[in-house]
Amino acid sequence: MSLDDPNHVLTPSQLNTLARDMLEGAFPLVWIEAELGNVARPASGHLYLTLKDARAQVRAAMFKPKSSWLKFVPREGMRVLARGRLTLYEARGEYQMVLDHMEEAGEGALRRAFEELKAKLAAEGLFDADRKRPLPAFATRIGVITSPTGAAVRDVLSVLGRRFALIQADVLPVQVQGASAAAQITRMLERAATSGRYDVLVLARGGGSLEDLWAFNDEALARAIATCPVPVVSAVGHETDFSLADFAADLRAPTPSVAAELLVPARDDIERRLRALDGRMRQLQAQHLRQWMQRADRAALRLNAVRPQARLELLCRRQAEGLRRLAAAWQKRLERERARVRHADAVLRAAHPQRRIARLRERLAAVSPRPRAAIGRRLGNDALRLRGLARSLEAVSPLATVARGYAILQHGDGRVVRSVLDAAPGDALDARLADGQLRIRVE
């Protein structure tokens, strides 16, 4: 929708919508401190009221459930600190604030200032854990910066005296409430730190409202704590109370009594620790004594070893041992050579020509009858075999047949005539008979 056209006509609802959009876009969340008027809480649970001062007023609303989270009951004439956004109620064309938070103005303003300063110092790294200084393991001199007449100093001194009476605690008197309290505490802290007298400094105060504890929310005091060369313990208020001194200090104790307990161990604990350390020391002494005695023994042995007499004795022992080993080696070598000679003599004796001739004669005498017997057995066997072969030949020999009256006819070239066809008339044949041979001719 363009507003540049002079001929464009708006309706009331369109105008109110445009006004609401422009109003909500131009104003972010705002804080306002004002007096309450026309407070109304209908059955819906929403809260409707007017925020006003001496010259003007603005309507406001806090819708449920945020209206039910308030920690106080809004009343006419009450001064409050409220946070919300501006808008426009289109139905009536009235602009108003829609609240999301509201608190009583006195402590609420202080709380807002506290949160703003806390955020600023935290952004500078004033509360970072890595810049915190470690507390001494056993503080012997403690400076307690507090009111000399308050309950906090009595609690601190009582706990210190009960736990370990030898601790020296100095009360450094300051005001802990009022307009000049923060400056006094800061100056006392700086003086105590530069004196070099104290192992740790304690800021102590009893409980109270945020306004009562406001001196410990001073920016200069927080910076002095952060830059203090001596570790600082903050013990301000009760366990639920927090101050900027707590965040800047190296340690925050819930109460002054707890701060004293954290800084000083109990006497019984110290006695137990001393007994344990004494036992440990005795044990270490005995261990070191044994180690030094062992080192002394080794040094004595080394000194004894480097004496000329001891070195000469050592060389004599080594010479005697060398001679013994040399004699043993020669004796062993001699025994081996003797064994070798005995073995060679035995071998020579076994290989002597006379003994060999004697053995050969014995073998010759032992084997000489064997050839005759073998030859006789062989001749007998051969005779028997020849007689058998003769009988076999005689059985198949043609001469045997001839001896019985037959004749063998042969040509001149020795061919045997086995058939009449093997001879022709006029052939000259040889007829072999048992007692001779005849020359015949075929007719």
CSV table of N, CA, C and O in Angstrom, one decimal, residues 50-164:
chain,number,residue,atom,x,y,z
A,50,THR,N,-2.1,1.7,33.7
A,50,THR,CA,-1.6,2.9,33.1
A,50,THR,C,-0.3,3.2,33.8
A,50,THR,O,-0.1,3.1,35.0
A,51,LEU,N,0.7,3.5,32.9
A,51,LEU,CA,2.0,3.9,33.4
A,51,LEU,C,2.1,5.5,33.2
A,51,LEU,O,1.9,6.0,32.1
A,52,LYS,N,2.3,6.2,34.3
A,52,LYS,CA,2.2,7.6,34.3
A,52,LYS,C,3.3,8.3,35.1
A,52,LYS,O,3.9,7.7,36.0
A,53,ASP,N,3.5,9.5,34.8
A,53,ASP,CA,4.3,10.4,35.7
A,53,ASP,C,3.5,11.7,35.8
A,53,ASP,O,2.3,11.8,35.6
A,54,ALA,N,4.2,12.8,36.2
A,54,ALA,CA,3.5,14.0,36.5
A,54,ALA,C,3.0,14.7,35.3
A,54,ALA,O,2.0,15.5,35.4
A,55,ARG,N,3.5,14.4,34.1
A,55,ARG,CA,3.1,15.1,32.9
A,55,ARG,C,2.3,14.3,31.9
A,55,ARG,O,1.7,14.8,31.0
A,56,ALA,N,2.5,12.9,31.9
A,56,ALA,CA,1.9,12.1,30.8
A,56,ALA,C,1.6,10.7,31.3
A,56,ALA,O,2.0,10.3,32.4
A,57,GLN,N,0.9,10.0,30.5
A,57,GLN,CA,0.6,8.6,30.8
A,57,GLN,C,0.5,7.8,29.5
A,57,GLN,O,0.3,8.3,28.5
A,58,VAL,N,0.6,6.5,29.7
A,58,VAL,CA,0.5,5.6,28.5
A,58,VAL,C,-0.2,4.3,29.0
A,58,VAL,O,0.1,3.8,30.1
A,59,ARG,N,-1.1,3.8,28.2
A,59,ARG,CA,-1.8,2.5,28.6
A,59,ARG,C,-0.8,1.4,28.4
A,59,ARG,O,0.0,1.4,27.5
A,60,ALA,N,-1.0,0.3,29.2
A,60,ALA,CA,-0.1,-0.8,29.1
A,60,ALA,C,-1.0,-2.1,29.5
A,60,ALA,O,-2.0,-2.0,30.1
A,61,ALA,N,-0.5,-3.2,28.9
A,61,ALA,CA,-1.1,-4.5,29.2
A,61,ALA,C,-0.1,-5.6,29.4
A,61,ALA,O,1.0,-5.5,28.7
A,62,MET,N,-0.3,-6.5,30.3
A,62,MET,CA,0.6,-7.7,30.5
A,62,MET,C,-0.3,-8.9,30.5
A,62,MET,O,-1.2,-9.0,31.3
A,63,PHE,N,-0.1,-9.7,29.4
A,63,PHE,CA,-1.1,-10.8,29.2
A,63,PHE,C,-0.6,-12.0,30.0
A,63,PHE,O,0.6,-12.2,30.3
A,64,LYS,N,-1.5,-12.9,30.2
A,64,LYS,CA,-1.3,-14.2,30.9
A,64,LYS,C,-0.5,-15.1,29.9
A,64,LYS,O,-0.7,-15.0,28.7
A,65,PRO,N,0.6,-15.8,30.3
A,65,PRO,CA,0.9,-16.2,31.7
A,65,PRO,C,1.9,-15.3,32.4
A,65,PRO,O,2.2,-15.4,33.5
A,66,LYS,N,2.5,-14.3,31.6
A,66,LYS,CA,3.5,-13.4,32.2
A,66,LYS,C,3.0,-12.6,33.4
A,66,LYS,O,3.7,-12.3,34.3
A,67,SER,N,1.7,-12.3,33.3
A,67,SER,CA,1.1,-11.5,34.4
A,67,SER,C,1.1,-12.3,35.7
A,67,SER,O,1.1,-11.8,36.8
A,68,SER,N,1.0,-13.7,35.5
A,68,SER,CA,0.9,-14.5,36.7
A,68,SER,C,2.3,-14.8,37.3
A,68,SER,O,2.4,-15.4,38.4
A,69,TRP,N,3.4,-14.4,36.6
A,69,TRP,CA,4.7,-14.7,37.1
A,69,TRP,C,5.3,-13.5,38.0
A,69,TRP,O,6.4,-13.6,38.4
A,70,LEU,N,4.5,-12.5,38.1
A,70,LEU,CA,5.0,-11.3,38.9
A,70,LEU,C,5.3,-11.7,40.3
A,70,LEU,O,4.5,-12.5,40.9
A,71,LYS,N,6.4,-11.2,40.9
A,71,LYS,CA,6.7,-11.5,42.3
A,71,LYS,C,6.1,-10.5,43.3
A,71,LYS,O,6.4,-10.5,44.5
A,72,PHE,N,5.2,-9.6,42.8
A,72,PHE,CA,4.6,-8.7,43.7
A,72,PHE,C,3.2,-8.4,43.1
A,72,PHE,O,2.8,-8.8,42.0
A,73,VAL,N,2.3,-7.8,43.9
A,73,VAL,CA,0.9,-7.5,43.5
A,73,VAL,C,0.9,-6.0,43.1
A,73,VAL,O,1.1,-5.1,43.9
A,74,PRO,N,0.7,-5.8,41.8
A,74,PRO,CA,0.6,-4.4,41.4
A,74,PRO,C,-0.6,-3.6,42.1
A,74,PRO,O,-1.7,-4.1,42.1
A,75,ARG,N,-0.2,-2.4,42.6
A,75,ARG,CA,-1.2,-1.6,43.2
A,75,ARG,C,-1.2,-0.2,42.7
A,75,ARG,O,-0.1,0.3,42.2
A,76,GLU,N,-2.3,0.6,42.9
A,76,GLU,CA,-2.3,2.0,42.5
A,76,GLU,C,-1.3,2.8,43.2
A,76,GLU,O,-1.0,2.6,44.4
A,77,GLY,N,-0.5,3.6,42.5
A,77,GLY,CA,0.5,4.5,43.1
A,77,GLY,C,1.8,3.8,43.3
A,77,GLY,O,2.8,4.5,43.6
A,78,MET,N,1.9,2.6,43.0
A,78,MET,CA,3.2,1.9,43.1
A,78,MET,C,4.2,2.3,42.0
A,78,MET,O,3.7,2.4,40.8
A,79,ARG,N,5.4,2.5,42.3
A,79,ARG,CA,6.4,2.9,41.3
A,79,ARG,C,7.1,1.6,40.8
A,79,ARG,O,7.6,0.8,41.6
A,80,VAL,N,7.1,1.4,39.5
A,80,VAL,CA,7.6,0.1,38.9
A,80,VAL,C,8.6,0.4,37.8
A,80,VAL,O,8.6,1.6,37.3
A,81,LEU,N,9.4,-0.6,37.5
A,81,LEU,CA,10.3,-0.6,36.3
A,81,LEU,C,9.7,-1.6,35.4
A,81,LEU,O,9.7,-2.8,35.7
A,82,ALA,N,9.3,-1.3,34.2
A,82,ALA,CA,8.7,-2.2,33.2
A,82,ALA,C,9.4,-2.2,31.9
A,82,ALA,O,10.1,-1.3,31.5
A,83,ARG,N,9.3,-3.4,31.3
A,83,ARG,CA,9.9,-3.6,29.9
A,83,ARG,C,8.9,-4.1,29.0
A,83,ARG,O,8.1,-5.0,29.3
A,84,GLY,N,8.9,-3.6,27.8
A,84,GLY,CA,7.9,-4.0,26.8
A,84,GLY,C,8.1,-3.4,25.5
A,84,GLY,O,9.1,-2.7,25.2
A,85,ARG,N,7.2,-3.7,24.6
A,85,ARG,CA,7.2,-3.1,23.2
A,85,ARG,C,6.0,-2.2,22.9
A,85,ARG,O,4.9,-2.5,23.4
A,86,LEU,N,6.2,-1.2,22.1
A,86,LEU,CA,5.1,-0.3,21.8
A,86,LEU,C,4.2,-0.9,20.6
A,86,LEU,O,4.8,-1.5,19.7
A,87,THR,N,2.9,-0.8,20.7
A,87,THR,CA,2.0,-1.3,19.7
A,87,THR,C,0.8,-0.4,19.7
A,87,THR,O,0.7,0.6,20.4
A,88,LEU,N,-0.1,-0.7,18.8
A,88,LEU,CA,-1.3,0.1,18.7
A,88,LEU,C,-2.5,-0.8,18.7
A,88,LEU,O,-2.6,-1.8,17.9
A,89,TYR,N,-3.5,-0.5,19.5
A,89,TYR,CA,-4.7,-1.3,19.6
A,89,TYR,C,-5.7,-0.7,18.5
A,89,TYR,O,-6.2,0.3,18.6
A,90,GLU,N,-5.8,-1.5,17.4
A,90,GLU,CA,-6.5,-1.0,16.2
A,90,GLU,C,-7.9,-0.7,16.5
A,90,GLU,O,-8.5,0.2,15.8
A,91,ALA,N,-8.6,-1.4,17.3
A,91,ALA,CA,-10.0,-1.3,17.5
A,91,ALA,C,-10.4,0.1,18.0
A,91,ALA,O,-11.4,0.7,17.6
A,92,ARG,N,-9.5,0.7,18.9
A,92,ARG,CA,-9.8,2.0,19.4
A,92,ARG,C,-8.8,3.1,18.9
A,92,ARG,O,-8.9,4.2,19.3
A,93,GLY,N,-7.8,2.7,18.2
A,93,GLY,CA,-6.9,3.6,17.7
A,93,GLY,C,-6.0,4.2,18.8
A,93,GLY,O,-5.5,5.3,18.7
A,94,GLU,N,-5.8,3.4,19.8
A,94,GLU,CA,-4.9,3.9,20.9
A,94,GLU,C,-3.6,3.1,21.0
A,94,GLU,O,-3.6,1.9,20.8
A,95,TYR,N,-2.5,3.8,21.2
A,95,TYR,CA,-1.3,3.1,21.3
A,95,TYR,C,-1.0,2.7,22.7
A,95,TYR,O,-1.5,3.4,23.6
A,96,GLN,N,-0.3,1.6,23.0
A,96,GLN,CA,-0.1,1.1,24.3
A,96,GLN,C,1.2,0.3,24.3
A,96,GLN,O,1.8,0.0,23.3
A,97,MET,N,1.6,-0.1,25.5
A,97,MET,CA,2.8,-1.0,25.7
A,97,MET,C,2.3,-2.4,26.1
A,97,MET,O,1.4,-2.5,27.0
A,98,VAL,N,2.9,-3.4,25.4
A,98,VAL,CA,2.6,-4.8,25.8
A,98,VAL,C,3.8,-5.2,26.6
A,98,VAL,O,5.0,-5.3,26.1
A,99,LEU,N,3.7,-5.4,27.9
A,99,LEU,CA,4.8,-5.7,28.8
A,99,LEU,C,5.1,-7.2,28.9
A,99,LEU,O,4.2,-8.0,28.9
A,100,ASP,N,6.4,-7.5,29.0
A,100,ASP,CA,6.8,-8.8,29.3
A,100,ASP,C,7.6,-9.0,30.6
A,100,ASP,O,7.9,-10.1,31.0
A,101,HIS,N,7.8,-7.8,31.3
A,101,HIS,CA,8.5,-7.9,32.6
A,101,HIS,C,8.2,-6.6,33.3
A,101,HIS,O,8.1,-5.5,32.8
A,102,MET,N,8.0,-6.8,34.7
A,102,MET,CA,7.8,-5.7,35.5
A,102,MET,C,8.2,-6.0,36.9
A,102,MET,O,8.0,-7.1,37.4
A,103,GLU,N,8.9,-5.0,37.6
A,103,GLU,CA,9.4,-5.2,38.9
A,103,GLU,C,9.3,-3.8,39.6
A,103,GLU,O,9.1,-2.8,39.0
A,104,GLU,N,9.4,-3.9,40.9
A,104,GLU,CA,9.3,-2.7,41.7
A,104,GLU,C,10.5,-1.8,41.4
A,104,GLU,O,11.6,-2.3,41.2
A,105,ALA,N,10.3,-0.5,41.4
A,105,ALA,CA,11.3,0.4,40.8
A,105,ALA,C,12.6,0.5,41.6
A,105,ALA,O,13.7,0.6,41.1
A,106,GLY,N,12.5,0.4,43.0
A,106,GLY,CA,13.7,0.6,43.8
A,106,GLY,C,14.8,-0.4,43.5
A,106,GLY,O,15.8,-0.1,42.9
A,107,GLU,N,14.5,-1.6,44.0
A,107,GLU,CA,15.5,-2.7,43.8
A,107,GLU,C,15.6,-3.1,42.3
A,107,GLU,O,16.7,-3.5,41.9
A,108,GLY,N,14.6,-2.9,41.6
A,108,GLY,CA,14.7,-3.3,40.1
A,108,GLY,C,15.7,-2.4,39.4
A,108,GLY,O,16.4,-2.9,38.5
A,109,ALA,N,15.7,-1.1,39.7
A,109,ALA,CA,16.7,-0.3,39.0
A,109,ALA,C,18.1,-0.7,39.4
A,109,ALA,O,19.0,-0.7,38.6
A,110,LEU,N,18.3,-1.0,40.7
A,110,LEU,CA,19.6,-1.4,41.1
A,110,LEU,C,20.0,-2.7,40.4
A,110,LEU,O,21.1,-2.9,40.0
A,111,ARG,N,19.0,-3.7,40.3
A,111,ARG,CA,19.3,-4.9,39.6
A,111,ARG,C,19.6,-4.7,38.2
A,111,ARG,O,20.6,-5.4,37.7
A,112,ARG,N,19.0,-3.8,37.5
A,112,ARG,CA,19.3,-3.6,36.1
A,112,ARG,C,20.7,-2.9,36.0
A,112,ARG,O,21.4,-3.3,35.1
A,113,ALA,N,21.0,-2.0,36.9
A,113,ALA,CA,22.3,-1.4,36.8
A,113,ALA,C,23.4,-2.5,37.1
A,113,ALA,O,24.5,-2.5,36.5
A,114,PHE,N,23.1,-3.4,38.1
A,114,PHE,CA,24.0,-4.4,38.4
A,114,PHE,C,24.2,-5.3,37.2
A,114,PHE,O,25.4,-5.7,36.8
A,115,GLU,N,23.2,-5.7,36.5
A,115,GLU,CA,23.3,-6.6,35.3
A,115,GLU,C,24.1,-5.9,34.2
A,115,GLU,O,24.9,-6.5,33.5
A,116,GLU,N,23.8,-4.6,34.0
A,116,GLU,CA,24.5,-3.9,32.9
A,116,GLU,C,26.0,-3.8,33.2
A,116,GLU,O,26.9,-4.0,32.3
A,117,LEU,N,26.4,-3.4,34.5
A,117,LEU,CA,27.8,-3.3,34.8
A,117,LEU,C,28.5,-4.7,34.8
A,117,LEU,O,29.6,-4.8,34.4
A,118,LYS,N,27.7,-5.7,35.2
A,118,LYS,CA,28.3,-7.1,35.2
A,118,LYS,C,28.6,-7.5,33.8
A,118,LYS,O,29.7,-8.1,33.5
A,119,ALA,N,27.7,-7.2,32.8
A,119,ALA,CA,27.9,-7.6,31.4
A,119,ALA,C,29.1,-6.8,30.9
A,119,ALA,O,29.9,-7.4,30.1
A,120,LYS,N,29.2,-5.6,31.2
A,120,LYS,CA,30.3,-4.7,30.7
A,120,LYS,C,31.7,-5.3,31.2
A,120,LYS,O,32.6,-5.5,30.4
A,121,LEU,N,31.8,-5.6,32.5
A,121,LEU,CA,33.0,-6.1,33.0
A,121,LEU,C,33.4,-7.5,32.5
A,121,LEU,O,34.5,-7.8,32.3
A,122,ALA,N,32.3,-8.3,32.4
A,122,ALA,CA,32.5,-9.6,31.8
A,122,ALA,C,33.1,-9.6,30.4
A,122,ALA,O,33.9,-10.4,30.0
A,123,ALA,N,32.5,-8.6,29.6
A,123,ALA,CA,33.0,-8.5,28.2
A,123,ALA,C,34.5,-8.1,28.2
A,123,ALA,O,35.2,-8.4,27.3
A,124,GLU,N,34.9,-7.3,29.2
A,124,GLU,CA,36.3,-6.9,29.3
A,124,GLU,C,37.2,-8.1,29.7
A,124,GLU,O,38.5,-7.9,29.8
A,125,GLY,N,36.7,-9.2,30.2
A,125,GLY,CA,37.5,-10.3,30.6
A,125,GLY,C,37.8,-10.2,32.1
A,125,GLY,O,38.7,-11.0,32.6
A,126,LEU,N,37.2,-9.3,32.8
A,126,LEU,CA,37.5,-9.1,34.2
A,126,LEU,C,37.2,-10.3,35.1
A,126,LEU,O,37.8,-10.5,36.2
A,127,PHE,N,36.2,-11.1,34.7
A,127,PHE,CA,35.8,-12.3,35.5
A,127,PHE,C,36.3,-13.6,34.9
A,127,PHE,O,35.9,-14.7,35.4
A,128,ASP,N,37.2,-13.6,33.9
A,128,ASP,CA,37.7,-14.8,33.3
A,128,ASP,C,38.4,-15.7,34.4
A,128,ASP,O,39.1,-15.2,35.2
A,129,ALA,N,38.2,-17.0,34.2
A,129,ALA,CA,38.7,-17.9,35.2
A,129,ALA,C,40.2,-18.1,35.0
A,129,ALA,O,41.0,-18.3,36.0
A,130,ASP,N,40.8,-17.8,33.8
A,130,ASP,CA,42.2,-18.0,33.6
A,130,ASP,C,43.1,-16.9,34.2
A,130,ASP,O,44.3,-17.0,34.3
A,131,ARG,N,42.4,-15.8,34.7
A,131,ARG,CA,43.2,-14.8,35.3
A,131,ARG,C,43.1,-14.9,36.8
A,131,ARG,O,43.7,-14.1,37.6
A,132,LYS,N,42.3,-15.8,37.3
A,132,LYS,CA,42.2,-16.0,38.8
A,132,LYS,C,43.5,-16.5,39.4
A,132,LYS,O,44.2,-17.3,38.8
A,133,ARG,N,43.9,-15.9,40.5
A,133,ARG,CA,45.1,-16.3,41.2
A,133,ARG,C,44.9,-17.4,42.2
A,133,ARG,O,43.8,-17.5,42.9
A,134,PRO,N,45.8,-18.4,42.3
A,134,PRO,CA,45.6,-19.5,43.2
A,134,PRO,C,45.8,-19.0,44.7
A,134,PRO,O,46.6,-18.2,44.9
A,135,LEU,N,45.0,-19.6,45.5
A,135,LEU,CA,45.1,-19.2,47.0
A,135,LEU,C,46.3,-19.9,47.5
A,135,LEU,O,46.7,-21.0,47.1
A,136,PRO,N,46.9,-19.4,48.6
A,136,PRO,CA,48.1,-20.0,49.2
A,136,PRO,C,47.6,-21.4,49.8
A,136,PRO,O,46.5,-21.5,50.4
A,137,ALA,N,48.5,-22.4,49.8
A,137,ALA,CA,48.2,-23.7,50.4
A,137,ALA,C,48.0,-23.5,51.9
A,137,ALA,O,47.1,-24.2,52.5
A,138,PHE,N,48.7,-22.7,52.5
A,138,PHE,CA,48.6,-22.5,54.0
A,138,PHE,C,48.9,-21.0,54.3
A,138,PHE,O,50.1,-20.6,54.2
A,139,ALA,N,47.9,-20.2,54.5
A,139,ALA,CA,48.0,-18.8,54.8
A,139,ALA,C,48.4,-18.6,56.2
A,139,ALA,O,47.7,-19.1,57.1
A,140,THR,N,49.4,-17.8,56.5
A,140,THR,CA,49.9,-17.5,57.8
A,140,THR,C,49.4,-16.2,58.3
A,140,THR,O,49.4,-15.9,59.5
A,141,ARG,N,49.1,-15.3,57.4
A,141,ARG,CA,48.7,-13.9,57.8
A,141,ARG,C,47.6,-13.5,56.8
A,141,ARG,O,47.8,-13.4,55.6
A,142,ILE,N,46.4,-13.2,57.4
A,142,ILE,CA,45.2,-12.9,56.6
A,142,ILE,C,44.7,-11.5,57.0
A,142,ILE,O,44.7,-11.1,58.2
A,143,GLY,N,44.4,-10.7,56.0
A,143,GLY,CA,43.8,-9.4,56.2
A,143,GLY,C,42.3,-9.5,55.9
A,143,GLY,O,41.9,-9.9,54.9
A,144,VAL,N,41.5,-9.1,57.0
A,144,VAL,CA,40.0,-9.2,56.9
A,144,VAL,C,39.5,-7.7,56.7
A,144,VAL,O,39.5,-7.0,57.7
A,145,ILE,N,39.0,-7.4,55.5
A,145,ILE,CA,38.5,-6.1,55.3
A,145,ILE,C,37.0,-6.1,55.5
A,145,ILE,O,36.2,-6.7,54.8
A,146,THR,N,36.6,-5.5,56.6
A,146,THR,CA,35.1,-5.6,57.0
A,146,THR,C,34.9,-4.5,58.1
A,146,THR,O,35.8,-3.8,58.5
A,147,SER,N,33.6,-4.5,58.5
A,147,SER,CA,33.3,-3.6,59.6
A,147,SER,C,33.7,-4.2,60.9
A,147,SER,O,33.5,-5.4,61.2
A,148,PRO,N,34.4,-3.4,61.8
A,148,PRO,CA,34.9,-4.0,63.1
A,148,PRO,C,33.8,-4.3,64.1
A,148,PRO,O,34.1,-5.0,65.0
A,149,THR,N,32.6,-3.8,63.8
A,149,THR,CA,31.5,-4.1,64.8
A,149,THR,C,30.5,-5.0,64.2
A,149,THR,O,29.5,-5.3,64.9
A,150,GLY,N,30.6,-5.5,63.0
A,150,GLY,CA,29.6,-6.4,62.5
A,150,GLY,C,29.7,-7.9,62.9
A,150,GLY,O,30.7,-8.3,63.5
A,151,ALA,N,28.7,-8.6,62.6
A,151,ALA,CA,28.7,-10.0,62.9
A,151,ALA,C,29.7,-10.8,62.0
A,151,ALA,O,30.2,-11.9,62.5
A,152,ALA,N,30.0,-10.3,60.8
A,152,ALA,CA,30.8,-11.0,59.9
A,152,ALA,C,32.2,-11.2,60.5
A,152,ALA,O,32.9,-12.2,60.4
A,153,VAL,N,32.8,-10.1,61.1
A,153,VAL,CA,34.1,-10.2,61.7
A,153,VAL,C,34.2,-11.2,62.8
A,153,VAL,O,35.2,-11.9,63.0
A,154,ARG,N,33.1,-11.2,63.7
A,154,ARG,CA,33.1,-12.1,64.8
A,154,ARG,C,33.1,-13.6,64.2
A,154,ARG,O,33.8,-14.5,64.8
A,155,ASP,N,32.3,-13.8,63.2
A,155,ASP,CA,32.3,-15.2,62.6
A,155,ASP,C,33.6,-15.6,62.1
A,155,ASP,O,34.1,-16.7,62.3
A,156,VAL,N,34.3,-14.7,61.4
A,156,VAL,CA,35.6,-15.0,60.8
A,156,VAL,C,36.6,-15.3,61.9
A,156,VAL,O,37.3,-16.3,61.8
A,157,LEU,N,36.7,-14.5,62.9
A,157,LEU,CA,37.7,-14.6,63.9
A,157,LEU,C,37.4,-15.9,64.7
A,157,LEU,O,38.4,-16.6,65.2
A,158,SER,N,36.2,-16.1,65.0
A,158,SER,CA,35.8,-17.3,65.7
A,158,SER,C,36.2,-18.6,65.0
A,158,SER,O,36.8,-19.5,65.6
A,159,VAL,N,36.0,-18.7,63.7
A,159,VAL,CA,36.3,-19.9,63.0
A,159,VAL,C,37.8,-20.0,62.9
A,159,VAL,O,38.4,-21.1,63.1
A,160,LEU,N,38.6,-18.9,62.7
A,160,LEU,CA,40.0,-19.0,62.6
A,160,LEU,C,40.6,-19.5,63.9
A,160,LEU,O,41.5,-20.3,63.9
A,161,GLY,N,40.1,-18.9,65.0
A,161,GLY,CA,40.6,-19.3,66.3
A,161,GLY,C,40.3,-20.8,66.7
A,161,GLY,O,41.1,-21.4,67.3
A,162,ARG,N,39.2,-21.2,66.2
A,162,ARG,CA,38.8,-22.6,66.5
A,162,ARG,C,39.6,-23.6,65.7
A,162,ARG,O,40.1,-24.7,66.1
A,163,ARG,N,39.8,-23.2,64.4
A,163,ARG,CA,40.5,-24.2,63.5
A,163,ARG,C,42.0,-24.2,63.7
A,163,ARG,O,42.7,-25.2,63.7
A,164,PHE,N,42.6,-23.0,63.9
A,164,PHE,CA,44.1,-22.9,64.0
A,164,PHE,C,44.4,-21.5,64.6
A,164,PHE,O,44.4,-20.5,63.9
